[in-house]
């Protein structure tokens, strides 16, 4: 069975600021990042859908120690965002001072504000993209 | 199913970068285990070996075959297990199952890793491979960052002020250092107090340096056999009476279950059911404290304390020797160290030693009859639990 929405397709769309997922024709659940089966019912009858990129911060960290080759990026804030359509996505928070964030972030509304490409390193299979988020209002 | 016993145990010192290869480290642990079991290399019918990053740390793949030959276990089937930090526990569980099923009578199981040899930058990079490399690594996730997010989520979900949670987490680290100081195999053997934890370098908010375990080099090995053979070899056989293993997908797929890790709860339940035991029957547990917050999450997922209350339990001494359940009398990953591919076998080594009453008096759980291990690979991707009991 052919994979409906590959990482390559997801990542290329994200580079154009389109956050993609899969909507299940059986139960209506939106699954993102994409998988072979629906995250709720494990069915395979799904179609590609574009997500609005709006949601709520579930948790975060301000990271001071980056992995080899990414030292220049630190400090940075990693988020888990629950999107309005349901899925959770990992991204970065921009427009803030990473040294000044705290528990007040949890529950705040965010909107996707562009993307950032990780060009890849000697361990990876090429570039990959993550969504960037900004606090609303 | 046949009963399966641990009859021989061996372990190198866990520590900083060592001038020994993975084969050499494992060989030392394996010979100690075989010698202690009164068996010879020719008696081993298979080798099950945990090793995660040998390809990266020393350019060595398929280390299990070279290790088997090096120790005189010629031409036996040798399997490598890779389940991130739970690798060796997977190897031990499989050894248990093959002996229980009747296929093998004697299996050498263990693990080896040279995480310290890689250095912090490369180890941070390669450890991040146990998150989703395509959908999560782009955001700069690292292992401390991941557990840091779980810590914030834990505080929010259970309504614990972050300051209070940080003090609880610091208490977890302090207790581990206190026991680890007396473990001759330990990596970080020093006294650390709450103030020192709270003043240490901020790695990934809210986790500070002393909330995090070290990258370690080391190896551990175990000889497992049938009850019948064990009774002939030793008057102190330690039986594996329950095992469990489960998996989960990427962190975002675990979503609303977090900060609980579903794979742990399924794995532990299977182990308890097989052993016919409940959490309150366990005298002590070597659990996966890669980060202080990981201890709190583990102790709750294993059923020792109610959700959101284990930090309080640590503060009251309920997780200490003499408390409700002794957690990590070895010093845990925090102090004893974390050579990831060997960690699970190191936990079984510790539990066996405790049950035999062979550990240092300062960290002895007097009269312990039932011990348990908990090993976590990645962010819940692989979970293994093993219950061991005195056979005399
Ligand atoms: Zn569905």
Coordinates of C-alpha atoms and ligand atoms in Angstrom, one line a residue:
Chain A
X1 CA 0.0 0.0 0.0
X2 CA 1.4 3.4 -1.0
X3 CA 2.3 5.9 1.7
X4 CA -0.2 8.7 1.5
X5 CA 1.9 11.6 2.8
X6 CA 5.7 11.1 3.0
X7 CA 8.1 13.0 5.1
X8 CA 9.6 14.5 2.0
X9 CA 6.2 15.8 0.9
X10 CA 5.4 17.1 4.4
X11 CA 8.8 18.8 4.7
X12 CA 8.6 20.4 1.3
X13 CA 5.2 21.8 2.1
X14 CA 6.3 23.1 5.4
X15 CA 9.1 25.0 3.7
X16 CA 6.3 26.9 1.9
X17 CA 4.6 27.4 5.3
X18 CA 1.9 24.8 4.7
X19 CA 1.5 22.4 7.7
X20 CA 0.0 19.2 6.4
X21 CA -1.7 16.3 8.0
X22 CA -4.1 13.4 7.2
X23 CA -7.8 13.4 7.9
X24 CA -9.5 10.1 8.4
X25 CA -12.6 9.4 6.3
X26 CA -13.8 6.9 8.9
X27 CA -13.6 8.8 12.2
X28 CA -12.6 12.3 11.2
X29 CA -9.4 12.4 13.3
X30 CA -6.5 14.5 12.0
X31 CA -3.1 12.8 12.2
X32 CA 0.1 14.8 11.9
X33 CA 3.0 14.1 11.6
X34 CA 1.6 11.7 9.0
X35 CA 1.6 7.9 9.5
X36 CA 0.4 4.9 7.5
X37 CA -2.7 4.6 9.7
X38 CA -5.1 7.0 11.5
X39 CA -3.8 7.9 14.9
X40 CA -7.2 7.1 16.4
X41 CA -8.8 4.2 14.6
X42 CA -5.8 2.8 12.7
X43 CA -7.7 2.9 9.4
X44 CA -6.0 3.7 6.2
X45 CA -8.7 5.7 4.4
X46 CA -7.3 9.2 4.9
X47 CA -6.8 12.2 2.7
X48 CA -4.3 15.1 2.9
X49 CA -5.4 18.2 4.7
X50 CA -3.8 21.5 5.5
X51 CA -3.7 22.6 9.1
X52 CA -4.2 26.2 10.2
X53 CA -1.0 26.3 12.3
X54 CA -2.9 27.6 15.4
X55 CA -2.9 26.0 18.8
X56 CA -2.0 25.9 22.4
X57 CA 1.4 25.3 24.1
X58 CA 1.3 22.1 26.1
X59 CA 4.9 22.2 27.2
X60 CA 8.2 23.8 26.5
X61 CA 11.9 24.0 27.4
X62 CA 14.6 26.6 26.9
X63 CA 17.6 24.5 25.9
X64 CA 21.1 25.7 26.5
X65 CA 23.0 22.6 25.3
X66 CA 22.6 21.8 21.6
X67 CA 23.8 18.7 19.8
X68 CA 27.0 18.5 17.9
X69 CA 26.9 20.8 14.8
X70 CA 24.0 22.9 16.2
X71 CA 25.8 24.7 18.9
X72 CA 25.2 28.1 17.3
X73 CA 21.4 27.6 17.6
X74 CA 21.4 27.6 21.4
X75 CA 19.7 28.9 23.4
X76 CA 16.4 28.1 21.9
X77 CA 12.9 27.2 23.0
X78 CA 11.3 23.8 22.0
X79 CA 7.6 23.5 22.2
X80 CA 4.9 20.9 22.0
X81 CA 1.9 22.6 20.6
X82 CA -1.6 21.1 20.5
X83 CA -3.0 22.3 17.2
X84 CA -6.7 23.3 17.0
X85 CA -7.3 20.3 14.7
X86 CA -6.1 18.0 17.4
X87 CA -2.5 16.8 16.6
X88 CA 0.5 17.7 18.7
X89 CA 3.5 19.1 16.8
X90 CA 7.1 19.9 17.9
X91 CA 8.5 23.2 16.9
X92 CA 10.4 26.3 18.2
X93 CA 9.0 29.5 19.8
X94 CA 10.3 32.7 18.2
X95 CA 9.9 36.4 19.1
X96 CA 10.8 35.9 22.8
X97 CA 14.0 35.8 24.8
X98 CA 14.8 32.1 25.5
X99 CA 16.3 33.2 28.9
X100 CA 13.1 34.8 30.0
X101 CA 10.4 32.1 29.5
X102 CA 8.7 30.2 32.3
X103 CA 5.6 28.2 33.2
X104 CA 3.4 31.1 32.1
X105 CA 3.9 29.8 28.5
X106 CA 1.8 26.6 29.1
X107 CA -1.7 27.1 27.8
X108 CA -0.9 30.2 25.8
X109 CA -2.2 30.4 22.2
X110 CA 0.4 30.4 19.4
X111 CA 0.3 30.8 15.7
X112 CA 2.7 29.3 13.2
X113 CA 5.0 32.0 11.9
X114 CA 7.2 30.5 9.2
X115 CA 9.6 27.6 9.3
X116 CA 13.2 26.9 9.7
X117 CA 15.2 24.3 7.8
X118 CA 17.7 22.1 9.5
X119 CA 20.1 21.5 6.6
X120 CA 21.1 18.0 7.9
X121 CA 24.4 16.7 9.0
X122 CA 26.6 13.6 8.4
X123 CA 24.2 11.5 10.3
X124 CA 20.9 12.6 8.6
X125 CA 19.4 11.8 5.2
X126 CA 19.1 15.4 4.1
X127 CA 17.4 18.5 5.2
X128 CA 14.3 18.7 7.4
X129 CA 12.0 21.5 8.5
X130 CA 10.2 22.5 11.7
X131 CA 7.4 25.0 12.2
X132 CA 8.2 28.2 14.1
X133 CA 5.5 29.6 16.4
X134 CA 4.8 33.0 17.9
X135 CA 2.6 33.9 20.9
X136 CA -0.8 35.3 19.8
X137 CA -1.9 38.9 20.6
Chain B
X1 CA 7.5 -22.5 31.0
X2 CA 10.7 -23.4 32.9
X3 CA 12.0 -21.3 35.8
X4 CA 15.0 -19.2 34.9
X5 CA 17.8 -18.2 37.3
X6 CA 20.6 -15.7 37.3
X7 CA 23.7 -17.7 38.4
X8 CA 26.6 -15.4 37.5
X9 CA 27.0 -11.7 37.4
X10 CA 29.8 -9.4 36.2
X11 CA 30.3 -5.7 35.7
X12 CA 33.1 -3.3 34.9
X13 CA 33.4 0.0 36.7
X14 CA 31.0 2.5 35.1
X15 CA 32.9 5.7 34.5
X16 CA 34.4 8.3 32.2
X17 CA 36.1 7.6 28.9
X18 CA 38.2 4.4 29.3
X19 CA 41.2 3.1 27.4
X20 CA 39.5 -0.2 26.7
X21 CA 37.5 -1.2 23.6
X22 CA 33.9 -2.4 23.8
X23 CA 35.1 -6.0 23.3
X24 CA 37.6 -5.7 26.1
X25 CA 35.1 -4.1 28.5
X26 CA 32.5 -6.7 27.8
X27 CA 35.1 -9.5 28.0
X28 CA 36.0 -8.4 31.6
X29 CA 32.3 -8.4 32.7
X30 CA 31.6 -11.7 30.9
X31 CA 34.5 -13.6 32.4
X32 CA 33.5 -12.4 35.9
X33 CA 30.0 -13.6 35.3
X34 CA 31.0 -17.0 33.9
X35 CA 33.6 -17.6 36.6
X36 CA 31.1 -16.7 39.3
X37 CA 28.6 -19.1 37.9
X38 CA 31.1 -22.0 37.9
X39 CA 30.5 -22.4 34.2
X40 CA 32.9 -22.1 31.3
X41 CA 32.8 -20.2 28.0
X42 CA 32.1 -23.5 26.2
X43 CA 28.9 -23.9 28.3
X44 CA 27.3 -20.8 26.9
X45 CA 24.8 -21.6 24.1
X46 CA 24.1 -18.1 23.0
X47 CA 25.2 -14.5 23.6
X48 CA 22.5 -11.7 23.7
X49 CA 24.3 -8.4 23.9
X50 CA 23.0 -4.8 24.2
X51 CA 25.0 -2.2 22.3
X52 CA 23.6 1.0 21.0
X53 CA 26.2 3.3 19.6
X54 CA 29.3 1.2 19.0
X55 CA 29.1 2.1 15.3
X56 CA 29.6 5.8 16.3
X57 CA 31.8 5.6 19.4
X58 CA 34.5 3.3 17.9
X59 CA 33.4 2.4 14.4
X60 CA 32.5 -1.1 15.4
X61 CA 29.3 -2.8 14.2
X62 CA 28.3 -6.4 15.0
X63 CA 30.3 -6.2 18.2
X64 CA 28.5 -9.3 19.6
X65 CA 30.2 -11.7 17.3
X66 CA 33.7 -10.4 18.1
X67 CA 32.9 -10.4 21.8
X68 CA 31.7 -14.0 21.7
X69 CA 34.9 -15.1 20.0
X70 CA 37.1 -13.0 22.2
X71 CA 35.9 -14.7 25.4
X72 CA 36.1 -18.2 24.0
X73 CA 32.4 -18.7 23.2
X74 CA 33.3 -20.0 19.8
X75 CA 30.7 -20.0 17.0
X76 CA 27.6 -19.6 19.2
X77 CA 24.7 -17.6 17.9
X78 CA 25.3 -14.0 19.0
X79 CA 22.6 -11.3 18.8
X80 CA 22.8 -7.6 19.2
X81 CA 20.0 -5.7 20.8
X82 CA 19.3 -2.0 20.1
X83 CA 16.5 -0.4 22.0
X84 CA 18.4 2.8 23.0
X85 CA 18.9 2.8 26.8
X86 CA 16.8 -0.3 27.3
X87 CA 19.0 -2.5 25.0
X88 CA 20.5 -4.8 27.6
X89 CA 17.2 -5.3 29.3
X90 CA 15.8 -6.5 26.0
X91 CA 18.7 -8.9 25.8
X92 CA 18.1 -10.2 29.3
X93 CA 14.4 -10.6 28.6
X94 CA 15.0 -12.6 25.4
X95 CA 17.6 -14.8 27.2
X96 CA 14.9 -15.5 29.8
X97 CA 12.3 -16.4 27.2
X98 CA 14.6 -18.7 25.2
X99 CA 15.6 -20.6 28.4
X100 CA 12.0 -20.6 29.8
X101 CA 10.8 -22.0 26.5
X102 CA 13.3 -24.9 26.6
X103 CA 15.3 -23.9 23.5
X104 CA 18.5 -23.0 25.4
X105 CA 19.7 -24.1 28.9
X106 CA 22.5 -21.5 29.4
X107 CA 22.7 -18.0 27.9
X108 CA 25.1 -15.2 28.4
X109 CA 23.4 -11.8 28.3
X110 CA 24.6 -8.3 28.9
X111 CA 25.6 -5.1 27.3
X112 CA 28.4 -2.7 26.6
X113 CA 28.7 1.0 25.7
X114 CA 31.3 3.7 25.4
X115 CA 29.1 6.8 25.7
X116 CA 31.7 8.8 27.6
X117 CA 34.3 8.1 24.9
X118 CA 32.1 10.1 22.4
X119 CA 32.2 13.3 24.4
X120 CA 29.3 15.5 25.3
X121 CA 28.6 17.0 21.8
X122 CA 28.6 13.8 19.9
X123 CA 26.8 11.9 22.6
X124 CA 24.1 14.6 22.7
X125 CA 23.8 14.2 18.9
X126 CA 23.7 10.4 18.8
X127 CA 21.3 10.2 21.9
X128 CA 18.9 12.5 20.0
X129 CA 18.6 9.7 17.4
X130 CA 16.2 8.0 19.8
X131 CA 13.7 10.8 19.2
X132 CA 12.0 11.0 15.8
X133 CA 14.8 12.0 13.5
X134 CA 12.6 13.5 10.8
X135 CA 9.7 15.2 12.7
X136 CA 11.3 16.0 16.1
X137 CA 15.1 16.4 15.7
X138 CA 14.7 19.4 13.3
X139 CA 13.3 21.4 16.3
X140 CA 16.6 20.8 18.2
X141 CA 15.3 18.2 20.6
X142 CA 17.9 16.6 22.8
X143 CA 17.4 14.1 25.6
X144 CA 17.7 16.7 28.4
X145 CA 15.3 18.9 26.4
X146 CA 12.8 16.1 26.1
X147 CA 12.7 15.3 29.8
X148 CA 12.7 19.0 30.6
X149 CA 9.5 19.3 28.6
X150 CA 8.1 16.4 30.6
X151 CA 9.1 18.1 33.8
X152 CA 7.1 21.3 32.9
X153 CA 4.2 19.2 31.8
X154 CA 4.3 17.3 35.1
X155 CA 4.2 20.5 37.1
X156 CA 1.3 21.8 35.0
X157 CA -0.7 18.6 35.0
X158 CA -0.4 17.9 38.7
X159 CA -0.6 21.5 39.8
X160 CA 2.8 21.5 41.5
X161 CA 4.5 24.9 41.7
X162 CA 7.8 24.6 39.7
X163 CA 9.9 25.8 42.6
X164 CA 8.5 22.9 44.7
X165 CA 9.0 20.4 41.9
X166 CA 12.6 21.5 41.5
X167 CA 13.2 20.9 45.2
X168 CA 11.7 17.5 44.9
X169 CA 13.8 16.6 41.9
X170 CA 16.9 17.8 43.7
X171 CA 16.0 15.5 46.5
X172 CA 15.9 12.6 44.1
X173 CA 19.4 13.4 42.9
X174 CA 20.8 13.9 46.4
X175 CA 19.5 10.5 47.5
X176 CA 21.0 8.8 44.4
X177 CA 24.4 10.4 45.1
X178 CA 24.1 9.4 48.8
X179 CA 23.9 5.7 47.9
X180 CA 26.1 5.8 44.9
X181 CA 29.0 7.1 47.0
X182 CA 29.3 3.6 48.5
X183 CA 29.0 1.8 45.1
X184 CA 32.6 0.8 44.1
X185 CA 31.4 0.4 40.5
X186 CA 29.9 3.9 40.4
X187 CA 30.8 6.7 38.0
X188 CA 30.1 9.9 40.1
X189 CA 30.9 9.1 43.7
X190 CA 30.5 12.3 45.7
X191 CA 28.2 14.0 48.2
X192 CA 25.9 16.5 46.6
X193 CA 23.3 18.5 48.5
X194 CA 20.1 20.2 47.4
X195 CA 21.8 23.6 47.2
X196 CA 24.5 22.3 44.9
X197 CA 21.8 20.8 42.6
X198 CA 19.9 24.0 42.4
X199 CA 23.1 26.0 41.8
X200 CA 24.4 23.8 39.0
X201 CA 24.5 24.7 35.3
X202 CA 21.1 25.0 33.6
X203 CA 21.1 22.5 30.8
X204 CA 17.5 22.7 29.6
X205 CA 14.9 24.5 31.8
X206 CA 14.0 23.3 34.4
X207 CA 16.7 20.6 34.4
X208 CA 20.2 21.5 35.8
X209 CA 23.4 19.5 35.5
X210 CA 22.8 17.5 38.7
X211 CA 19.3 16.5 37.5
X212 CA 21.0 14.7 34.6
X213 CA 22.9 11.4 34.5
X214 CA 26.4 11.3 33.1
X215 CA 27.5 9.7 29.8
X216 CA 29.4 6.6 30.9
X217 CA 31.6 3.8 29.5
X218 CA 31.0 0.3 30.9
X219 CA 29.8 -3.2 30.5
X220 CA 27.7 -5.8 32.5
X221 CA 27.1 -9.5 32.0
X222 CA 24.9 -12.2 33.4
X223 CA 24.7 -16.0 33.1
X224 CA 21.1 -17.2 32.9
X225 CA 20.2 -20.9 33.2
X226 CA 17.4 -23.3 34.2
X227 CA 16.3 -24.0 37.8
X228 CA 17.7 -27.5 37.5
X229 CA 21.2 -26.4 36.5
X230 CA 21.1 -23.5 38.9
X231 CA 20.4 -25.7 41.9
X232 CA 23.6 -27.7 41.0
X233 CA 25.7 -24.5 40.6
X234 CA 24.8 -22.4 43.6
X235 CA 22.8 -22.4 46.8
X236 CA 21.8 -18.8 46.1
X237 CA 20.0 -18.8 42.8
X238 CA 18.1 -15.6 41.9
X239 CA 15.0 -16.3 39.8
X240 CA 13.6 -14.1 37.2
X241 CA 9.9 -14.4 38.0
X242 CA 8.3 -11.7 35.8
X243 CA 9.3 -9.8 32.6
X244 CA 7.5 -7.2 30.5
X245 CA 8.3 -5.2 27.4
X246 CA 6.3 -2.6 25.4
X247 CA 6.9 0.1 22.8
X248 CA 5.5 3.5 21.9
X249 CA 5.9 5.9 18.9
X250 CA 7.2 9.4 18.8
X251 CA 6.5 11.8 21.7
X252 CA 3.8 13.7 19.8
X253 CA 1.9 10.4 19.3
X254 CA 2.0 9.8 23.1
X255 CA 0.4 13.2 23.5
X256 CA -2.4 13.4 26.1
X257 CA -1.1 10.4 28.1
X258 CA 2.1 12.4 28.9
X259 CA 3.9 12.9 31.2
X260 CA 2.9 9.3 31.9
X261 CA 4.6 6.8 29.6
X262 CA 2.1 4.2 28.5
X263 CA 4.7 1.7 27.4
X264 CA 6.0 1.5 31.0
X265 CA 2.6 0.9 32.5
X266 CA 1.9 -1.9 30.0
X267 CA 5.3 -3.4 30.5
X268 CA 5.2 -3.3 34.3
X269 CA 1.7 -4.7 34.3
X270 CA 2.9 -7.7 32.3
X271 CA 5.8 -8.3 34.6
X272 CA 3.6 -8.1 37.7
X273 CA 1.0 -10.5 36.2
X274 CA 3.7 -13.0 35.3
X275 CA 5.2 -12.9 38.8
X276 CA 1.8 -12.9 40.5
X277 CA 2.9 -9.8 42.4
X278 CA 1.7 -6.2 43.1
X279 CA 3.8 -3.0 43.3
X280 CA 3.5 -3.2 47.2
X281 CA 5.3 -6.6 47.1
X282 CA 8.5 -5.1 45.7
X283 CA 11.2 -4.5 48.3
X284 CA 13.4 -2.3 46.1
X285 CA 13.7 -1.1 42.5
X286 CA 16.5 -0.1 40.2
X287 CA 14.6 2.3 38.0
X288 CA 15.5 4.4 35.0
X289 CA 16.5 7.8 36.5
X290 CA 18.3 9.2 33.4
X291 CA 16.9 12.6 34.7
X292 CA 15.5 13.4 38.2
X293 CA 12.1 13.9 36.7
X294 CA 12.3 10.5 35.1
X295 CA 12.5 8.9 38.5
X296 CA 9.2 10.6 39.6
X297 CA 7.4 9.5 36.4
X298 CA 8.8 6.0 36.7
X299 CA 8.0 5.5 40.4
X300 CA 4.4 6.4 39.6
X301 CA 4.1 4.4 36.4
X302 CA 5.4 1.3 38.3
X303 CA 2.6 1.8 40.8
X304 CA 4.8 2.7 43.8
X305 CA 3.3 6.1 44.4
X306 CA 0.1 7.9 43.2
X307 CA 0.4 10.2 40.2
X308 CA 1.8 13.5 41.1
X309 CA 2.9 12.5 44.6
X310 CA 6.2 10.8 44.2
X311 CA 8.3 14.0 44.7
X312 CA 6.6 14.4 48.1
X313 CA 7.4 10.7 48.8
X314 CA 11.1 11.2 48.1
X315 CA 11.0 14.3 50.4
X316 CA 9.6 12.2 53.2
X317 CA 12.1 9.4 52.7
X318 CA 9.5 6.9 51.4
X319 CA 11.8 6.1 48.4
X320 CA 14.8 5.6 50.6
X321 CA 16.1 2.4 52.2
X322 CA 13.8 1.8 55.1
X323 CA 11.0 3.7 53.4
X324 CA 8.0 2.4 51.5
X325 CA 10.2 1.1 48.7
X326 CA 14.0 1.5 48.3
X327 CA 14.6 3.2 45.0
X328 CA 18.0 2.9 43.3
X329 CA 20.2 1.8 46.2
X330 CA 23.0 1.4 43.6
X331 CA 23.0 5.2 43.1
X332 CA 21.0 4.8 39.9
X333 CA 21.9 6.1 36.5
X334 CA 22.5 9.5 38.2
X335 CA 25.5 8.4 40.3
X336 CA 26.4 4.8 39.2
X337 CA 26.3 5.9 35.6
X338 CA 24.7 5.2 32.3
X339 CA 26.6 3.3 29.7
X340 CA 23.4 3.0 27.7
X341 CA 23.7 -0.4 26.1
X342 CA 24.8 -2.0 29.4
X343 CA 22.5 -0.1 31.8
X344 CA 19.7 -2.7 32.0
X345 CA 22.2 -5.6 32.6
X346 CA 23.8 -3.4 35.3
X347 CA 20.5 -3.0 37.0
X348 CA 20.0 -6.8 37.1
X349 CA 23.5 -7.1 38.4
X350 CA 22.6 -4.8 41.2
X351 CA 19.3 -6.4 42.0
X352 CA 21.0 -9.8 42.1
X353 CA 23.7 -8.6 44.4
X354 CA 21.2 -7.0 46.8
X355 CA 19.1 -10.2 46.9
X356 CA 22.3 -12.1 47.7
X357 CA 23.1 -9.6 50.5
X358 CA 26.4 -8.8 48.9
X359 CA 26.4 -5.0 48.7
X360 CA 28.0 -2.5 50.9
X361 CA 26.2 -2.0 54.3
X362 CA 25.6 1.7 53.7
X363 CA 23.3 0.9 50.8
X364 CA 22.0 -2.6 51.7
X365 CA 18.3 -3.3 51.7
X366 CA 18.1 -5.6 54.7
X367 CA 16.2 -8.8 54.2
X368 CA 15.2 -7.9 50.6
X369 CA 13.5 -10.8 48.8
X370 CA 12.0 -9.2 45.7
X371 CA 13.6 -6.7 43.5
X372 CA 12.6 -5.1 40.2
X373 CA 14.3 -3.3 37.3
X374 CA 12.8 -0.6 35.0
X375 CA 14.7 0.4 31.9
X376 CA 13.5 3.1 29.5
X377 CA 14.7 3.5 25.9
X378 CA 14.3 6.8 24.2
X379 CA 11.2 8.8 25.2
X380 CA 9.1 5.8 26.0
X381 CA 9.9 4.0 22.7
X382 CA 11.1 0.9 24.5
X383 CA 10.3 -0.1 28.0
X384 CA 11.4 -3.3 29.8
X385 CA 10.7 -4.4 33.4
X386 CA 12.2 -7.5 35.1
X387 CA 11.2 -8.9 38.5
X388 CA 13.8 -11.0 40.4
X389 CA 13.3 -13.1 43.6
X390 CA 15.5 -14.9 46.0
X391 CA 15.5 -18.6 45.3
X392 CA 16.4 -19.7 48.8
Ligands
LIG1 ZN1 -9.7 7.2 12.0

